PDB file of C-alpha atoms in Angstrom:
ATOM      1  CA  MET A   1      90.142  50.194 -89.954  1.00  0.00           C
ATOM      2  CA  LYS A   2      91.578  53.388 -89.945  1.00  0.00           C
ATOM      3  CA  THR A   3      92.301  54.531 -86.790  1.00  0.00           C
ATOM      4  CA  THR A   4      90.327  57.695 -85.701  1.00  0.00           C
ATOM      5  CA  ARG A   5      90.784  60.586 -83.251  1.00  0.00           C
ATOM      6  CA  LEU A   6      86.934  61.802 -82.440  1.00  0.00           C
ATOM      7  CA  LEU A   7      86.737  65.950 -82.030  1.00  0.00           C
ATOM      8  CA  CYS A   8      83.035  66.216 -80.998  1.00  0.00           C
ATOM      9  CA  ALA A   9      81.657  69.227 -82.570  1.00  0.00           C
ATOM     10  CA  VAL A  10      79.677  71.604 -81.002  1.00  0.00           C
ATOM     11  CA  LEU A  11      76.057  71.916 -82.384  1.00  0.00           C
ATOM     12  CA  ALA A  12      73.692  74.764 -82.143  1.00  0.00           C
ATOM     13  CA  GLY A  13      70.673  73.531 -79.707  1.00  0.00           C
ATOM     14  CA  LEU A  14      69.500  73.502 -76.471  1.00  0.00           C
ATOM     15  CA  ALA A  15      70.163  71.384 -73.713  1.00  0.00           C
ATOM     16  CA  PRO A  16      67.391  68.939 -72.756  1.00  0.00           C
ATOM     17  CA  LEU A  17      64.955  70.244 -70.075  1.00  0.00           C
ATOM     18  CA  THR A  18      64.711  67.840 -66.689  1.00  0.00           C
ATOM     19  CA  PRO A  19      63.171  65.407 -66.434  1.00  0.00           C
ATOM     20  CA  LEU A  20      63.849  63.531 -69.543  1.00  0.00           C
ATOM     21  CA  PRO A  21      64.333  59.512 -68.806  1.00  0.00           C
ATOM     22  CA  HIS A  22      64.690  57.589 -71.657  1.00  0.00           C
ATOM     23  CA  ALA A  23      64.953  60.161 -73.867  1.00  0.00           C
ATOM     24  CA  SER A  24      66.058  58.183 -77.678  1.00  0.00           C
ATOM     25  CA  ALA A  25      67.936  60.525 -80.597  1.00  0.00           C
ATOM     26  CA  ALA A  26      68.833  58.457 -84.134  1.00  0.00           C
ATOM     27  CA  SER A  27      71.899  59.937 -85.239  1.00  0.00           C
ATOM     28  CA  ALA A  28      72.487  60.237 -89.093  1.00  0.00           C
ATOM     29  CA  ASP A  29      74.342  57.214 -89.143  1.00  0.00           C
ATOM     30  CA  GLY A  30      71.629  55.714 -87.769  1.00  0.00           C
ATOM     31  CA  VAL A  31      73.071  55.281 -83.914  1.00  0.00           C
ATOM     32  CA  HIS A  32      70.094  55.290 -81.612  1.00  0.00           C
ATOM     33  CA  ALA A  33      71.156  56.764 -78.057  1.00  0.00           C
ATOM     34  CA  VAL A  34      69.273  56.653 -75.037  1.00  0.00           C
ATOM     35  CA  SER A  35      69.648  59.664 -72.553  1.00  0.00           C
ATOM     36  CA  PHE A  36      68.109  60.707 -68.748  1.00  0.00           C
ATOM     37  CA  VAL A  37      68.584  63.927 -67.256  1.00  0.00           C
ATOM     38  CA  ASP A  38      68.636  64.611 -64.175  1.00  0.00           C
ATOM     39  CA  ARG A  39      69.647  68.799 -63.655  1.00  0.00           C
ATOM     40  CA  ALA A  40      68.924  68.502 -59.992  1.00  0.00           C
ATOM     41  CA  ALA A  41      71.414  66.294 -59.229  1.00  0.00           C
ATOM     42  CA  GLY A  42      74.305  68.681 -57.997  1.00  0.00           C
ATOM     43  CA  THR A  43      72.524  69.285 -55.159  1.00  0.00           C
ATOM     44  CA  HIS A  44      71.067  66.269 -53.566  1.00  0.00           C
ATOM     45  CA  SER A  45      73.965  64.016 -55.135  1.00  0.00           C
ATOM     46  CA  ALA A  46      77.179  65.662 -53.853  1.00  0.00           C
ATOM     47  CA  ALA A  47      75.608  66.135 -50.401  1.00  0.00           C
ATOM     48  CA  TYR A  48      73.879  62.223 -50.699  1.00  0.00           C
ATOM     49  CA  TRP A  49      78.237  61.338 -50.990  1.00  0.00           C
ATOM     50  CA  THR A  50      78.856  61.566 -47.275  1.00  0.00           C
ATOM     51  CA  GLU A  51      82.919  60.023 -46.371  1.00  0.00           C
ATOM     52  CA  ARG A  52      81.130  56.586 -44.545  1.00  0.00           C
ATOM     53  CA  ARG A  53      78.894  55.851 -47.574  1.00  0.00           C
ATOM     54  CA  MET A  54      82.205  55.928 -49.833  1.00  0.00           C
ATOM     55  CA  GLU A  55      84.031  53.903 -47.580  1.00  0.00           C
ATOM     56  CA  THR A  56      80.975  51.478 -47.038  1.00  0.00           C
ATOM     57  CA  ALA A  57      79.699  51.023 -50.788  1.00  0.00           C
ATOM     58  CA  THR A  58      80.857  48.024 -52.993  1.00  0.00           C
ATOM     59  CA  PRO A  59      81.042  46.715 -56.085  1.00  0.00           C
ATOM     60  CA  VAL A  60      78.462  46.991 -58.733  1.00  0.00           C
ATOM     61  CA  ASP A  61      79.673  43.988 -59.777  1.00  0.00           C
ATOM     62  CA  PRO A  62      80.667  40.708 -57.858  1.00  0.00           C
ATOM     63  CA  ARG A  63      83.722  39.713 -59.902  1.00  0.00           C
ATOM     64  CA  LEU A  64      86.161  37.905 -57.483  1.00  0.00           C
ATOM     65  CA  VAL A  65      89.555  36.662 -57.695  1.00  0.00           C
ATOM     66  CA  ARG A  66      89.967  32.762 -59.400  1.00  0.00           C
ATOM     67  CA  GLN A  67      91.231  31.157 -56.218  1.00  0.00           C
ATOM     68  CA  ALA A  68      93.621  28.749 -58.223  1.00  0.00           C
ATOM     69  CA  GLY A  69      95.290  32.146 -59.531  1.00  0.00           C
ATOM     70  CA  PRO A  70      96.346  33.353 -63.190  1.00  0.00           C
ATOM     71  CA  PRO A  71      98.214  31.874 -64.789  1.00  0.00           C
ATOM     72  CA  ASP A  72     102.417  31.822 -64.188  1.00  0.00           C
ATOM     73  CA  ALA A  73     103.269  34.378 -67.562  1.00  0.00           C
ATOM     74  CA  VAL A  74     100.142  37.165 -66.119  1.00  0.00           C
ATOM     75  CA  PRO A  75     101.139  40.190 -64.857  1.00  0.00           C
ATOM     76  CA  SER A  76      99.687  41.537 -61.320  1.00  0.00           C
ATOM     77  CA  ALA A  77      98.428  44.558 -61.034  1.00  0.00           C
ATOM     78  CA  GLY A  78     100.651  47.496 -58.578  1.00  0.00           C
ATOM     79  CA  TYR A  79      98.740  49.912 -56.515  1.00  0.00           C
ATOM     80  CA  THR A  80      99.517  53.747 -58.196  1.00  0.00           C
ATOM     81  CA  GLY A  81      98.834  56.831 -57.152  1.00  0.00           C
ATOM     82  CA  GLY A  82      96.209  56.874 -59.395  1.00  0.00           C
ATOM     83  CA  SER A  83      95.359  59.797 -62.206  1.00  0.00           C
ATOM     84  CA  ARG A  84      94.160  62.971 -61.990  1.00  0.00           C
ATOM     85  CA  VAL A  85      91.347  61.633 -65.330  1.00  0.00           C
ATOM     86  CA  VAL A  86      91.142  58.493 -63.359  1.00  0.00           C
ATOM     87  CA  GLY A  87      88.810  58.487 -60.264  1.00  0.00           C
ATOM     88  CA  ALA A  88      85.997  55.905 -58.341  1.00  0.00           C
ATOM     89  CA  LEU A  89      82.350  56.418 -60.173  1.00  0.00           C
ATOM     90  CA  PHE A  90      79.970  56.199 -56.760  1.00  0.00           C
ATOM     91  CA  LEU A  91      75.910  55.848 -57.710  1.00  0.00           C
ATOM     92  CA  SER A  92      73.015  53.982 -55.822  1.00  0.00           C
ATOM     93  CA  ASN A  93      70.189  51.652 -57.825  1.00  0.00           C
ATOM     94  CA  GLY A  94      68.170  48.846 -55.893  1.00  0.00           C
ATOM     95  CA  THR A  95      70.535  47.034 -54.466  1.00  0.00           C
ATOM     96  CA  GLY A  96      72.533  49.573 -51.997  1.00  0.00           C
ATOM     97  CA  ARG A  97      75.526  51.641 -52.769  1.00  0.00           C
ATOM     98  CA  HIS A  98      78.029  50.509 -54.989  1.00  0.00           C
ATOM     99  CA  TYR A  99      80.966  51.860 -57.010  1.00  0.00           C
ATOM    100  CA  CYS A 100      82.538  51.664 -60.705  1.00  0.00           C
ATOM    101  CA  THR A 101      85.629  53.814 -62.922  1.00  0.00           C
ATOM    102  CA  ALA A 102      85.850  55.896 -64.823  1.00  0.00           C
ATOM    103  CA  SER A 103      87.953  58.288 -66.646  1.00  0.00           C
ATOM    104  CA  VAL A 104      87.018  61.949 -68.490  1.00  0.00           C
ATOM    105  CA  VAL A 105      87.105  62.017 -71.801  1.00  0.00           C
ATOM    106  CA  GLY A 106      88.119  64.630 -74.217  1.00  0.00           C
ATOM    107  CA  SER A 107      85.438  66.471 -75.292  1.00  0.00           C
ATOM    108  CA  ALA A 108      83.785  70.488 -77.288  1.00  0.00           C
ATOM    109  CA  LYS A 109      81.423  70.316 -73.921  1.00  0.00           C
ATOM    110  CA  ARG A 110      84.394  69.781 -71.434  1.00  0.00           C
ATOM    111  CA  ASN A 111      82.699  68.089 -68.999  1.00  0.00           C
ATOM    112  CA  LEU A 112      81.896  64.093 -70.303  1.00  0.00           C
ATOM    113  CA  LEU A 113      82.997  61.029 -68.489  1.00  0.00           C
ATOM    114  CA  ILE A 114      83.252  57.638 -70.367  1.00  0.00           C
ATOM    115  CA  THR A 115      82.349  54.485 -68.292  1.00  0.00           C
ATOM    116  CA  ALA A 116      80.441  50.583 -68.710  1.00  0.00           C
ATOM    117  CA  ALA A 117      76.865  51.147 -69.835  1.00  0.00           C
ATOM    118  CA  HIS A 118      76.262  48.579 -66.895  1.00  0.00           C
ATOM    119  CA  CYS A 119      77.425  50.841 -64.546  1.00  0.00           C
ATOM    120  CA  LEU A 120      75.072  53.781 -65.286  1.00  0.00           C
ATOM    121  CA  TYR A 121      71.270  51.278 -66.645  1.00  0.00           C
ATOM    122  CA  SER A 122      70.430  48.333 -65.595  1.00  0.00           C
ATOM    123  CA  PRO A 123      68.898  45.882 -68.746  1.00  0.00           C
ATOM    124  CA  SER A 124      67.392  43.347 -66.336  1.00  0.00           C
ATOM    125  CA  GLY A 125      65.677  46.309 -64.234  1.00  0.00           C
ATOM    126  CA  ARG A 126      64.980  48.909 -66.710  1.00  0.00           C
ATOM    127  CA  THR A 127      66.503  51.686 -64.330  1.00  0.00           C
ATOM    128  CA  TRP A 128      68.467  54.620 -64.383  1.00  0.00           C
ATOM    129  CA  ASN A 129      71.086  54.455 -61.270  1.00  0.00           C
ATOM    130  CA  ARG A 130      70.904  57.371 -58.929  1.00  0.00           C
ATOM    131  CA  ASN A 131      73.473  60.207 -57.367  1.00  0.00           C
ATOM    132  CA  ILE A 132      76.243  59.242 -59.186  1.00  0.00           C
ATOM    133  CA  VAL A 133      79.481  61.262 -58.828  1.00  0.00           C
ATOM    134  CA  PHE A 134      82.518  61.131 -59.823  1.00  0.00           C
ATOM    135  CA  VAL A 135      85.622  61.733 -58.508  1.00  0.00           C
ATOM    136  CA  PRO A 136      89.037  61.568 -59.937  1.00  0.00           C
ATOM    137  CA  LYS A 137      92.002  60.389 -57.944  1.00  0.00           C
ATOM    138  CA  TYR A 138      89.910  59.117 -55.480  1.00  0.00           C
ATOM    139  CA  SER A 139      92.335  57.053 -53.024  1.00  0.00           C
ATOM    140  CA  ARG A 140      92.040  56.372 -49.315  1.00  0.00           C
ATOM    141  CA  GLY A 141      88.669  58.324 -48.592  1.00  0.00           C
ATOM    142  CA  HIS A 142      90.576  61.447 -50.160  1.00  0.00           C
ATOM    143  CA  ARG A 143      88.819  63.381 -52.782  1.00  0.00           C
ATOM    144  CA  PRO A 144      92.119  65.847 -54.120  1.00  0.00           C
ATOM    145  CA  TYR A 145      89.669  67.473 -57.008  1.00  0.00           C
ATOM    146  CA  GLY A 146      86.757  67.144 -55.537  1.00  0.00           C
ATOM    147  CA  THR A 147      83.296  65.455 -55.861  1.00  0.00           C
ATOM    148  CA  TRP A 148      81.611  65.821 -59.440  1.00  0.00           C
ATOM    149  CA  PRO A 149      77.995  65.135 -60.132  1.00  0.00           C
ATOM    150  CA  VAL A 150      76.362  63.317 -62.972  1.00  0.00           C
ATOM    151  CA  TRP A 151      73.507  64.647 -64.690  1.00  0.00           C
ATOM    152  CA  LEU A 152      73.504  63.735 -67.874  1.00  0.00           C
ATOM    153  CA  MET A 153      73.671  59.634 -69.307  1.00  0.00           C
ATOM    154  CA  VAL A 154      73.692  58.350 -72.403  1.00  0.00           C
ATOM    155  CA  ALA A 155      73.634  54.924 -73.582  1.00  0.00           C
ATOM    156  CA  ASP A 156      73.329  52.717 -77.268  1.00  0.00           C
ATOM    157  CA  GLN A 157      69.571  51.471 -77.609  1.00  0.00           C
ATOM    158  CA  ARG A 158      70.699  48.307 -77.950  1.00  0.00           C
ATOM    159  CA  TRP A 159      72.032  48.482 -74.309  1.00  0.00           C
ATOM    160  CA  ILE A 160      68.845  49.019 -73.274  1.00  0.00           C
ATOM    161  CA  ASP A 161      67.364  46.978 -75.046  1.00  0.00           C
ATOM    162  CA  HIS A 162      68.698  43.959 -73.827  1.00  0.00           C
ATOM    163  CA  GLY A 163      72.770  44.429 -73.120  1.00  0.00           C
ATOM    164  CA  ASP A 164      74.776  43.907 -75.768  1.00  0.00           C
ATOM    165  CA  PRO A 165      78.095  43.795 -74.065  1.00  0.00           C
ATOM    166  CA  ASP A 166      79.129  45.222 -77.940  1.00  0.00           C
ATOM    167  CA  ALA A 167      77.184  48.316 -75.834  1.00  0.00           C
ATOM    168  CA  ASP A 168      78.682  48.472 -72.804  1.00  0.00           C
ATOM    169  CA  VAL A 169      80.012  51.701 -72.933  1.00  0.00           C
ATOM    170  CA  ALA A 170      78.456  55.059 -71.509  1.00  0.00           C
ATOM    171  CA  PHE A 171      79.037  58.693 -71.228  1.00  0.00           C
ATOM    172  CA  ALA A 172      77.733  60.785 -68.927  1.00  0.00           C
ATOM    173  CA  ALA A 173      78.196  64.657 -68.463  1.00  0.00           C
ATOM    174  CA  VAL A 174      79.336  66.273 -64.918  1.00  0.00           C
ATOM    175  CA  GLN A 175      78.431  69.348 -63.630  1.00  0.00           C
ATOM    176  CA  GLU A 176      80.564  72.422 -63.213  1.00  0.00           C
ATOM    177  CA  MET A 177      82.162  72.815 -59.778  1.00  0.00           C
ATOM    178  CA  ASP A 178      82.774  76.751 -59.531  1.00  0.00           C
ATOM    179  CA  GLY A 179      82.109  77.801 -62.672  1.00  0.00           C
ATOM    180  CA  ARG A 180      84.686  75.367 -63.702  1.00  0.00           C
ATOM    181  CA  ARG A 181      84.766  72.251 -66.141  1.00  0.00           C
ATOM    182  CA  ILE A 182      86.094  68.894 -65.232  1.00  0.00           C
ATOM    183  CA  ALA A 183      88.734  68.949 -67.971  1.00  0.00           C
ATOM    184  CA  ASP A 184      89.554  72.497 -67.172  1.00  0.00           C
ATOM    185  CA  VAL A 185      90.178  71.037 -64.262  1.00  0.00           C
ATOM    186  CA  VAL A 186      92.309  67.867 -64.376  1.00  0.00           C
ATOM    187  CA  GLY A 187      92.271  67.300 -68.174  1.00  0.00           C
ATOM    188  CA  ALA A 188      91.169  64.882 -69.832  1.00  0.00           C
ATOM    189  CA  ASN A 189      91.933  61.313 -71.779  1.00  0.00           C
ATOM    190  CA  GLU A 190      91.401  61.801 -75.896  1.00  0.00           C
ATOM    191  CA  LEU A 191      89.197  58.785 -77.695  1.00  0.00           C
ATOM    192  CA  LEU A 192      90.560  56.492 -79.960  1.00  0.00           C
ATOM    193  CA  ILE A 193      87.914  55.524 -81.881  1.00  0.00           C
ATOM    194  CA  ASN A 194      88.851  52.279 -84.845  1.00  0.00           C
ATOM    195  CA  THR A 195      92.502  51.276 -83.724  1.00  0.00           C
ATOM    196  CA  GLY A 196      91.902  47.350 -83.665  1.00  0.00           C
ATOM    197  CA  TYR A 197      92.358  44.511 -81.214  1.00  0.00           C
ATOM    198  CA  PHE A 198      95.913  45.329 -80.747  1.00  0.00           C
ATOM    199  CA  ASN A 199      97.275  47.658 -78.870  1.00  0.00           C
ATOM    200  CA  ARG A 200      99.497  48.411 -75.274  1.00  0.00           C
ATOM    201  CA  VAL A 201      97.713  50.026 -72.439  1.00  0.00           C
ATOM    202  CA  THR A 202      97.753  51.111 -69.128  1.00  0.00           C
ATOM    203  CA  VAL A 203      94.489  50.270 -67.468  1.00  0.00           C
ATOM    204  CA  ILE A 204      94.044  51.953 -64.011  1.00  0.00           C
ATOM    205  CA  GLY A 205      90.616  51.061 -61.797  1.00  0.00           C
ATOM    206  CA  TYR A 206      89.159  51.123 -58.164  1.00  0.00           C
ATOM    207  CA  PRO A 207      89.194  47.274 -57.714  1.00  0.00           C
ATOM    208  CA  SER A 208      86.998  45.451 -54.862  1.00  0.00           C
ATOM    209  CA  ARG A 209      87.682  46.417 -50.725  1.00  0.00           C
ATOM    210  CA  SER A 210      87.719  43.153 -49.682  1.00  0.00           C
ATOM    211  CA  ASN A 211      91.241  42.474 -51.876  1.00  0.00           C
ATOM    212  CA  ASN A 212      92.008  45.649 -52.005  1.00  0.00           C
ATOM    213  CA  PRO A 213      92.262  46.877 -48.065  1.00  0.00           C
ATOM    214  CA  SER A 214      94.260  49.876 -48.241  1.00  0.00           C
ATOM    215  CA  ASP A 215      91.663  52.084 -50.830  1.00  0.00           C
ATOM    216  CA  ARG A 216      93.950  52.830 -53.412  1.00  0.00           C
ATOM    217  CA  PRO A 217      93.768  52.642 -57.350  1.00  0.00           C
ATOM    218  CA  ILE A 218      95.612  49.924 -59.488  1.00  0.00           C
ATOM    219  CA  ARG A 219      97.222  49.787 -62.868  1.00  0.00           C
ATOM    220  CA  CYS A 220      99.126  47.301 -64.865  1.00  0.00           C
ATOM    221  CA  THR A 221     100.112  47.752 -68.823  1.00  0.00           C
ATOM    222  CA  GLY A 222     100.079  44.884 -71.358  1.00  0.00           C
ATOM    223  CA  GLN A 223      98.894  43.705 -74.070  1.00  0.00           C
ATOM    224  CA  THR A 224      95.081  43.820 -75.408  1.00  0.00           C
ATOM    225  CA  TYR A 225      94.188  40.423 -77.797  1.00  0.00           C
ATOM    226  CA  ARG A 226      91.108  39.783 -80.189  1.00  0.00           C
ATOM    227  CA  GLN A 227      88.579  37.965 -77.499  1.00  0.00           C
ATOM    228  CA  ALA A 228      85.922  37.748 -80.387  1.00  0.00           C
ATOM    229  CA  ASP A 229      84.186  39.843 -82.710  1.00  0.00           C
ATOM    230  CA  GLY A 230      83.537  42.752 -81.460  1.00  0.00           C
ATOM    231  CA  GLN A 231      85.341  42.453 -78.090  1.00  0.00           C
ATOM    232  CA  LEU A 232      88.691  42.717 -76.816  1.00  0.00           C
ATOM    233  CA  ARG A 233      90.666  40.610 -73.362  1.00  0.00           C
ATOM    234  CA  PHE A 234      93.207  42.079 -71.478  1.00  0.00           C
ATOM    235  CA  ASP A 235      95.479  39.473 -69.131  1.00  0.00           C
ATOM    236  CA  CYS A 236      96.461  41.274 -65.817  1.00  0.00           C
ATOM    237  CA  GLY A 237      95.733  39.979 -61.989  1.00  0.00           C
ATOM    238  CA  GLY A 238      94.001  42.191 -59.804  1.00  0.00           C
ATOM    239  CA  PHE A 239      91.251  43.914 -61.250  1.00  0.00           C
ATOM    240  CA  THR A 240      88.080  42.571 -59.344  1.00  0.00           C
ATOM    241  CA  GLY A 241      84.825  43.738 -58.815  1.00  0.00           C
ATOM    242  CA  GLY A 242      84.368  47.879 -58.837  1.00  0.00           C
ATOM    243  CA  THR A 243      86.783  48.577 -61.991  1.00  0.00           C
ATOM    244  CA  SER A 244      84.331  48.242 -64.282  1.00  0.00           C
ATOM    245  CA  GLY A 245      84.896  50.998 -66.293  1.00  0.00           C
ATOM    246  CA  SER A 246      88.348  51.430 -66.361  1.00  0.00           C
ATOM    247  CA  PRO A 247      89.593  53.430 -69.096  1.00  0.00           C
ATOM    248  CA  TRP A 248      91.999  50.866 -70.931  1.00  0.00           C
ATOM    249  CA  ILE A 249      94.627  54.280 -72.335  1.00  0.00           C
ATOM    250  CA  ALA A 250      96.955  53.656 -75.071  1.00  0.00           C
ATOM    251  CA  GLU A 251     100.350  55.956 -75.157  1.00  0.00           C
ATOM    252  CA  TYR A 252      99.362  56.798 -71.151  1.00  0.00           C
ATOM    253  CA  ASP A 253     102.015  60.270 -70.501  1.00  0.00           C
ATOM    254  CA  ASP A 254     103.298  59.398 -66.846  1.00  0.00           C
ATOM    255  CA  GLN A 255     103.261  63.386 -66.315  1.00  0.00           C
ATOM    256  CA  ALA A 256     100.254  64.200 -68.346  1.00  0.00           C
ATOM    257  CA  GLN A 257      98.614  61.154 -66.298  1.00  0.00           C
ATOM    258  CA  ARG A 258      95.951  60.845 -69.128  1.00  0.00           C
ATOM    259  CA  GLY A 259      96.996  59.824 -72.948  1.00  0.00           C
ATOM    260  CA  TYR A 260      94.312  57.498 -75.763  1.00  0.00           C
ATOM    261  CA  VAL A 261      91.492  55.638 -73.980  1.00  0.00           C
ATOM    262  CA  VAL A 262      90.731  52.908 -76.870  1.00  0.00           C
ATOM    263  CA  GLY A 263      88.404  50.518 -73.761  1.00  0.00           C
ATOM    264  CA  VAL A 264      87.518  50.416 -70.930  1.00  0.00           C
ATOM    265  CA  ILE A 265      86.180  47.516 -68.553  1.00  0.00           C
ATOM    266  CA  GLY A 266      83.058  45.246 -70.130  1.00  0.00           C
ATOM    267  CA  GLY A 267      81.560  43.709 -72.526  1.00  0.00           C
ATOM    268  CA  TYR A 268      81.667  40.264 -72.805  1.00  0.00           C
ATOM    269  CA  GLN A 269      80.354  38.810 -68.903  1.00  0.00           C
ATOM    270  CA  ARG A 270      80.484  42.558 -67.267  1.00  0.00           C
ATOM    271  CA  GLY A 271      84.035  42.952 -68.197  1.00  0.00           C
ATOM    272  CA  GLY A 272      84.938  39.609 -66.540  1.00  0.00           C
ATOM    273  CA  ASP A 273      84.176  37.198 -64.112  1.00  0.00           C
ATOM    274  CA  THR A 274      88.419  37.061 -62.452  1.00  0.00           C
ATOM    275  CA  ASP A 275      90.279  39.427 -61.823  1.00  0.00           C
ATOM    276  CA  TRP A 276      93.389  38.742 -64.442  1.00  0.00           C
ATOM    277  CA  ARG A 277      90.838  38.996 -68.009  1.00  0.00           C
ATOM    278  CA  SER A 278      89.321  41.317 -68.578  1.00  0.00           C
ATOM    279  CA  TYR A 279      87.322  42.586 -71.491  1.00  0.00           C
ATOM    280  CA  SER A 280      86.304  45.217 -72.974  1.00  0.00           C
ATOM    281  CA  PRO A 281      84.070  46.899 -76.254  1.00  0.00           C
ATOM    282  CA  LEU A 282      85.503  46.844 -79.354  1.00  0.00           C
ATOM    283  CA  PHE A 283      85.483  50.755 -79.675  1.00  0.00           C
ATOM    284  CA  ASP A 284      84.295  51.014 -83.426  1.00  0.00           C
ATOM    285  CA  ASP A 285      82.483  54.270 -85.096  1.00  0.00           C
ATOM    286  CA  ASP A 286      79.457  54.103 -83.149  1.00  0.00           C
ATOM    287  CA  ILE A 287      81.039  54.620 -80.715  1.00  0.00           C
ATOM    288  CA  GLY A 288      82.097  57.948 -81.541  1.00  0.00           C
ATOM    289  CA  HIS A 289      78.826  58.698 -82.578  1.00  0.00           C
ATOM    290  CA  LEU A 290      77.520  58.058 -79.575  1.00  0.00           C
ATOM    291  CA  ALA A 291      80.210  60.202 -78.104  1.00  0.00           C
ATOM    292  CA  VAL A 292      79.439  63.052 -80.283  1.00  0.00           C
ATOM    293  CA  ASN A 293      75.296  62.278 -79.122  1.00  0.00           C
ATOM    294  CA  ALA A 294      76.735  62.966 -75.941  1.00  0.00           C
ATOM    295  CA  ASN A 295      78.395  66.101 -76.570  1.00  0.00           C
ATOM    296  CA  ASP A 296      75.188  67.599 -78.305  1.00  0.00           C
ATOM    297  CA  GLN A 297      73.143  67.006 -75.318  1.00  0.00           C
ATOM    298  CA  ALA A 298      75.857  68.429 -72.691  1.00  0.00           C
TER     299      ALA A 298
END
């Protein structure tokens, strides 16, 4: 299928008013998006996430290192200084305070993040997570580009209804900070869809502190492969719990610290049950339409 570079169009209309839980919107192609809006998030979410709460948050997924270790041919991720467009996504749910990984994605509104849907919504609990903030280039407790509260979350109806692994991708909008939008501060990856199963990517994420006591992001570059219809895989050790939502970035530019996002850790097994094999839903037209829907509401 032809590679598509997504350019979100700006459509006229007012953003949804708060509160708007489980607002369903169908696009012309039939893709159903479900959104949750909390415009009061800025005040309470930023204040909620103290340094201590961030330090004691745990991964949203209990993904561990397999004791037997990966095959000899599989590389291991190394520590990195991080990327301005990738950060830790802190959240609270019914089981406590947790974190995932998310990244800034290009859009007309310049305020969107992309992550795994399971970092935002629990199909089993039928609840949206709360107190969500994004910290770009988080490392060792430092927040070099501030704390950005999430006020809008958008996921596919298939994930909301039954946790479809092919729909384990979601978008979130963050509030402005000092009158600036996040992409104007840190930049953004560009969303690329229909690239197929085989891509060379750089994956950056935030693993569990039990496996990463230095509390720094990790990075690995390698090849993606077809796992199954609608699912990609990427083999590299070190991607334990906390890396859900980590972007798979093609043509990553070290100087600009960004590239083209073609996947996120999620999907099959919620991204994987070992640290050395990760999965992502295939970014197809449905993901593109979901992104446009999110931009329309942001």
